[in-house]
Short mmCIF file of C-alpha atoms and ligand atoms in Angstrom, two decimals:
data_model
loop_
_atom_site.label_atom_id
_atom_site.label_comp_id
_atom_site.label_asym_id
_atom_site.label_seq_id
_atom_site.Cartn_x
_atom_site.Cartn_y
_atom_site.Cartn_z
CA MET A 265 0.00 0.00 0.00
CA LYS A 266 1.65 3.24 -1.11
CA SER A 267 -1.06 5.74 -0.37
CA LEU A 268 -3.90 6.21 2.06
CA LYS A 269 -5.89 8.43 -0.31
CA GLY A 270 -9.54 7.52 0.17
CA ALA A 271 -8.60 4.77 2.65
CA ARG A 272 -10.63 4.31 5.82
CA VAL A 273 -8.56 4.28 8.99
CA THR A 274 -10.20 3.84 12.40
CA VAL A 275 -9.33 5.89 15.47
CA TYR A 276 -10.13 4.69 18.98
CA CYS A 277 -9.96 7.55 21.48
CA ALA A 278 -11.42 9.21 24.56
CA GLY A 279 -15.02 10.32 24.72
CA SER A 280 -14.44 12.27 27.93
CA ALA A 281 -15.57 15.88 27.67
CA LYS A 282 -12.86 16.83 30.19
CA THR A 283 -9.96 15.80 27.94
CA LYS A 284 -6.86 17.94 28.60
CA PRO A 285 -5.61 20.46 25.98
CA ILE A 286 -2.39 18.50 25.32
CA TYR A 287 -4.45 15.56 24.04
CA LEU A 288 -6.83 17.79 22.09
CA GLU A 289 -3.78 19.28 20.37
CA GLY A 290 -2.59 15.74 19.62
CA ALA A 291 -5.93 14.95 18.01
CA GLU A 292 -5.54 18.09 15.89
CA ARG A 293 -2.15 16.86 14.66
CA LEU A 294 -3.64 13.52 13.74
CA ALA A 295 -6.51 15.31 11.96
CA ASP A 296 -3.92 17.28 9.95
CA ALA A 297 -2.29 13.98 8.96
CA TYR A 298 -5.66 12.61 7.78
CA ILE A 299 -6.09 15.64 5.56
CA ALA A 300 -2.50 15.46 4.26
CA HIS A 301 -2.88 11.75 3.40
CA GLY A 302 -6.45 12.10 2.07
CA ALA A 303 -7.51 9.32 4.47
CA GLU A 304 -11.06 8.97 5.80
CA LEU A 305 -11.79 8.75 9.53
CA VAL A 306 -13.82 5.87 10.95
CA PHE A 307 -14.67 6.45 14.61
CA GLY A 308 -17.21 5.91 17.37
CA GLY A 309 -19.30 8.86 16.18
CA GLY A 310 -19.30 10.75 19.46
CA LYS A 311 -19.41 14.54 19.71
CA THR A 312 -17.38 14.82 22.91
CA GLY A 313 -13.72 14.49 23.87
CA LEU A 314 -10.98 13.49 21.47
CA MET A 315 -13.57 11.68 19.36
CA GLY A 316 -15.62 14.79 18.78
CA HIS A 317 -12.56 16.98 18.34
CA ILE A 318 -10.78 14.91 15.72
CA ALA A 319 -13.97 14.54 13.68
CA THR A 320 -14.67 18.30 13.87
CA CYS A 321 -11.10 19.13 12.78
CA ILE A 322 -11.20 16.70 9.85
CA ILE A 323 -14.65 17.77 8.61
CA GLU A 324 -13.91 21.48 8.95
CA ALA A 325 -10.74 20.95 6.88
CA GLY A 326 -12.81 19.32 4.11
CA GLY A 327 -12.14 15.68 5.07
CA VAL A 328 -14.46 12.74 5.54
CA ALA A 329 -15.62 11.04 8.79
CA HIS A 330 -17.75 7.91 9.21
CA GLY A 331 -19.41 7.32 12.59
CA VAL A 332 -20.44 3.96 14.04
CA MET A 333 -22.63 4.34 17.10
CA PRO A 334 -25.06 2.28 19.14
CA LYS A 335 -28.63 3.59 19.02
CA PHE A 336 -28.71 4.08 22.78
CA LEU A 337 -25.99 6.74 22.48
CA LYS A 338 -27.82 8.48 19.62
CA ASP A 339 -30.94 8.49 21.80
CA ILE A 340 -29.11 10.70 24.30
CA GLU A 341 -27.76 12.83 21.43
CA MET A 342 -24.13 11.83 21.69
CA ASN A 343 -23.83 11.65 17.89
CA HIS A 344 -21.56 14.20 16.23
CA PRO A 345 -23.71 16.84 14.54
CA LEU A 346 -21.28 17.46 11.64
CA VAL A 347 -20.99 13.80 10.64
CA ASP A 348 -23.46 12.82 7.95
CA ASP A 349 -22.31 9.26 7.32
CA PHE A 350 -23.48 7.22 10.29
CA ILE A 351 -24.18 3.56 10.91
CA PHE A 352 -26.37 3.04 13.98
CA VAL A 353 -26.19 -0.39 15.57
CA ASP A 354 -27.87 -2.17 18.49
CA THR A 355 -24.89 -3.16 20.60
CA MET A 356 -21.34 -2.14 21.50
CA SER A 357 -20.17 -5.48 20.09
CA GLU A 358 -21.63 -4.70 16.67
CA ARG A 359 -20.00 -1.29 16.80
CA LYS A 360 -16.61 -2.77 17.64
CA HIS A 361 -16.94 -5.16 14.72
CA LEU A 362 -17.80 -2.38 12.26
CA LEU A 363 -14.94 -0.22 13.53
CA LEU A 364 -12.60 -3.04 12.51
CA VAL A 365 -13.87 -4.25 9.14
CA ASN A 366 -13.14 -2.52 5.84
CA THR A 367 -10.42 -0.31 7.28
CA GLU A 368 -6.75 -0.08 6.40
CA GLY A 369 -5.71 0.03 10.04
CA LEU A 370 -6.41 1.13 13.58
CA ILE A 371 -4.99 3.98 15.62
CA ALA A 372 -5.39 4.25 19.39
CA LEU A 373 -5.04 7.76 20.80
CA PRO A 374 -5.14 8.12 24.58
CA GLY A 375 -8.49 7.32 26.17
CA GLY A 376 -10.37 5.53 28.91
CA CYS A 377 -11.63 1.99 29.38
CA GLY A 378 -13.61 2.09 26.11
CA THR A 379 -10.48 2.87 24.09
CA LEU A 380 -8.46 0.27 25.98
CA GLU A 381 -11.10 -2.40 25.43
CA GLU A 382 -11.32 -1.68 21.70
CA LEU A 383 -7.52 -1.71 21.38
CA LEU A 384 -7.07 -4.96 23.30
CA GLU A 385 -9.79 -6.72 21.33
CA ALA A 386 -8.05 -5.70 18.12
CA ILE A 387 -4.69 -6.98 19.44
CA THR A 388 -6.34 -10.26 20.47
CA LEU A 389 -8.03 -10.72 17.09
CA LYS A 390 -4.75 -10.03 15.29
CA ARG A 391 -2.94 -12.54 17.48
CA LEU A 392 -5.50 -15.10 16.31
CA GLY A 393 -5.16 -14.15 12.64
CA GLN A 394 -8.68 -12.69 12.57
CA TYR A 395 -7.51 -9.12 11.95
CA LEU A 396 -4.54 -8.48 9.65
CA LYS A 397 -4.08 -4.72 9.41
CA PRO A 398 -1.68 -2.39 11.25
CA ILE A 399 -2.49 -1.36 14.83
CA VAL A 400 -0.78 1.86 15.90
CA ILE A 401 -0.61 2.92 19.54
CA VAL A 402 -0.04 6.66 19.97
CA ASN A 403 2.00 6.90 23.14
CA GLN A 404 1.59 10.66 23.45
CA ASN A 405 2.92 12.04 26.74
CA GLY A 406 3.99 8.48 27.67
CA PHE A 407 0.31 7.72 28.29
CA TYR A 408 0.54 4.11 27.12
CA ASP A 409 3.89 3.29 28.83
CA PRO A 410 2.19 1.04 31.45
CA LEU A 411 0.20 -0.83 28.78
CA ILE A 412 3.26 -1.34 26.57
CA GLN A 413 5.19 -2.63 29.61
CA MET A 414 2.31 -4.97 30.45
CA LEU A 415 2.21 -6.36 26.92
CA GLU A 416 6.00 -6.86 26.96
CA ARG A 417 5.74 -8.55 30.34
CA MET A 418 3.20 -10.98 28.86
CA VAL A 419 5.87 -12.01 26.36
CA GLU A 420 8.62 -12.17 29.01
CA GLU A 421 6.41 -14.45 31.10
CA ASP A 422 5.66 -16.66 28.05
CA PHE A 423 1.97 -15.81 27.97
CA MET A 424 2.57 -14.60 24.42
CA ARG A 425 5.32 -15.26 21.90
CA PRO A 426 8.09 -12.78 20.97
CA GLU A 427 6.57 -12.62 17.45
CA HIS A 428 3.47 -11.09 19.01
CA LEU A 429 5.46 -7.92 19.75
CA GLN A 430 5.01 -7.19 16.03
CA ILE A 431 1.22 -6.98 16.40
CA TRP A 432 1.31 -3.33 17.39
CA THR A 433 3.42 -0.35 16.36
CA VAL A 434 4.14 2.48 18.79
CA VAL A 435 4.57 6.13 17.80
CA GLN A 436 5.06 9.01 20.22
CA ASP A 437 3.57 11.80 18.11
CA PRO A 438 0.03 11.62 16.69
CA SER A 439 1.36 13.23 13.48
CA ASP A 440 3.28 10.01 12.77
CA ALA A 441 0.37 7.58 13.16
CA LEU A 442 -0.74 7.41 9.52
CA ASP A 443 2.86 7.10 8.29
CA ALA A 444 3.14 4.14 10.66
CA ILE A 445 -0.02 2.62 9.15
CA LEU A 446 1.61 2.92 5.73
CA SER A 447 4.96 1.47 6.76
CA THR A 448 3.64 -1.46 8.83
CA PRO A 449 3.21 -4.62 6.75
CA ASP A 450 -0.05 -6.54 6.92
CA TRP A 451 -0.12 -9.49 9.32
CA SER A 452 -0.39 -13.06 8.13
CA ALA A 453 -3.56 -15.11 8.50
CA ASP A 454 -1.17 -17.93 9.48
CA ALA A 455 -0.81 -16.12 12.81
CA LEU A 456 -3.30 -18.63 14.16
CA GLN A 457 -0.57 -21.30 13.91
CA MET A 458 1.57 -19.43 16.45
CA ALA A 459 -1.27 -18.06 18.57
CA VAL A 460 -0.62 -20.64 21.23
CA ASN A 461 2.77 -20.37 22.86
CA LYS A 462 4.19 -23.84 22.29
P1 AMP B 128 -13.35 5.93 26.49
O1 AMP B 128 -11.95 5.77 26.03
O2 AMP B 128 -13.68 5.15 27.72
O3 AMP B 128 -13.78 7.36 26.57
O4 AMP B 128 -14.22 5.25 25.38
C1 AMP B 128 -14.01 5.64 24.08
C2 AMP B 128 -14.49 4.60 23.17
O5 AMP B 128 -15.74 4.07 23.64
C3 AMP B 128 -14.75 5.22 21.82
O6 AMP B 128 -13.80 4.75 20.86
C4 AMP B 128 -16.16 4.87 21.52
O7 AMP B 128 -16.23 3.76 20.68
C5 AMP B 128 -16.80 4.54 22.86
N1 AMP B 128 -17.40 5.75 23.55
C6 AMP B 128 -17.17 6.14 24.82
N2 AMP B 128 -17.82 7.28 25.12
C7 AMP B 128 -18.52 7.62 24.03
C8 AMP B 128 -19.40 8.70 23.70
N3 AMP B 128 -19.67 9.68 24.56
N4 AMP B 128 -19.91 8.74 22.45
C9 AMP B 128 -19.62 7.78 21.58
N5 AMP B 128 -18.81 6.74 21.82
C10 AMP B 128 -18.25 6.64 23.03
#
């Protein structure tokens, strides 16, 4: 893959309306990268936090955002008002599935338990050969240091194999996340053969 023009790339990120300015600025840098690459945002569809901010920045700069949201969140008007391409689903599980399929990769910005859960499910699916695209962790401000250490510890303790360290790519600056999507090779469906640490 040489270009992300017109490609859909998913971002998992915080919905918290109290998100600190440093992370909002990070989301702006990632939004700039989407515009520069001509990539399309796939996200949870929320109007608050990093989610709302990155979508606003991309749309206001002339880019494209696709929201995937459970109906119960639309019912309390959490849907982003500038996004016109929405898929509304019944459950969080359906949403997680749609955030994964038909995208060229996943990016995790800092966030709360929702972001962490989405990211870890993607890592688990990739370990099992059920998801083959790049997964980029944006370790802005060292936010994901404890998670990265935990994942590495899982390998050290033989709960995962050393090859599994290739499942995710870490960047420090949100501006670099789409370049990392481009430079990370797709995973092999044969990953299932090494899923179990023998
Ligand atoms: P969290 O990191 O806990 O804020 O959760 C963020 C993730 O959970 C997002 O990627 C969304 O898929 C989902 N989520 C959490 N809060 C919201 C919200 N207010 N609106 C839409 N989606 C949300």
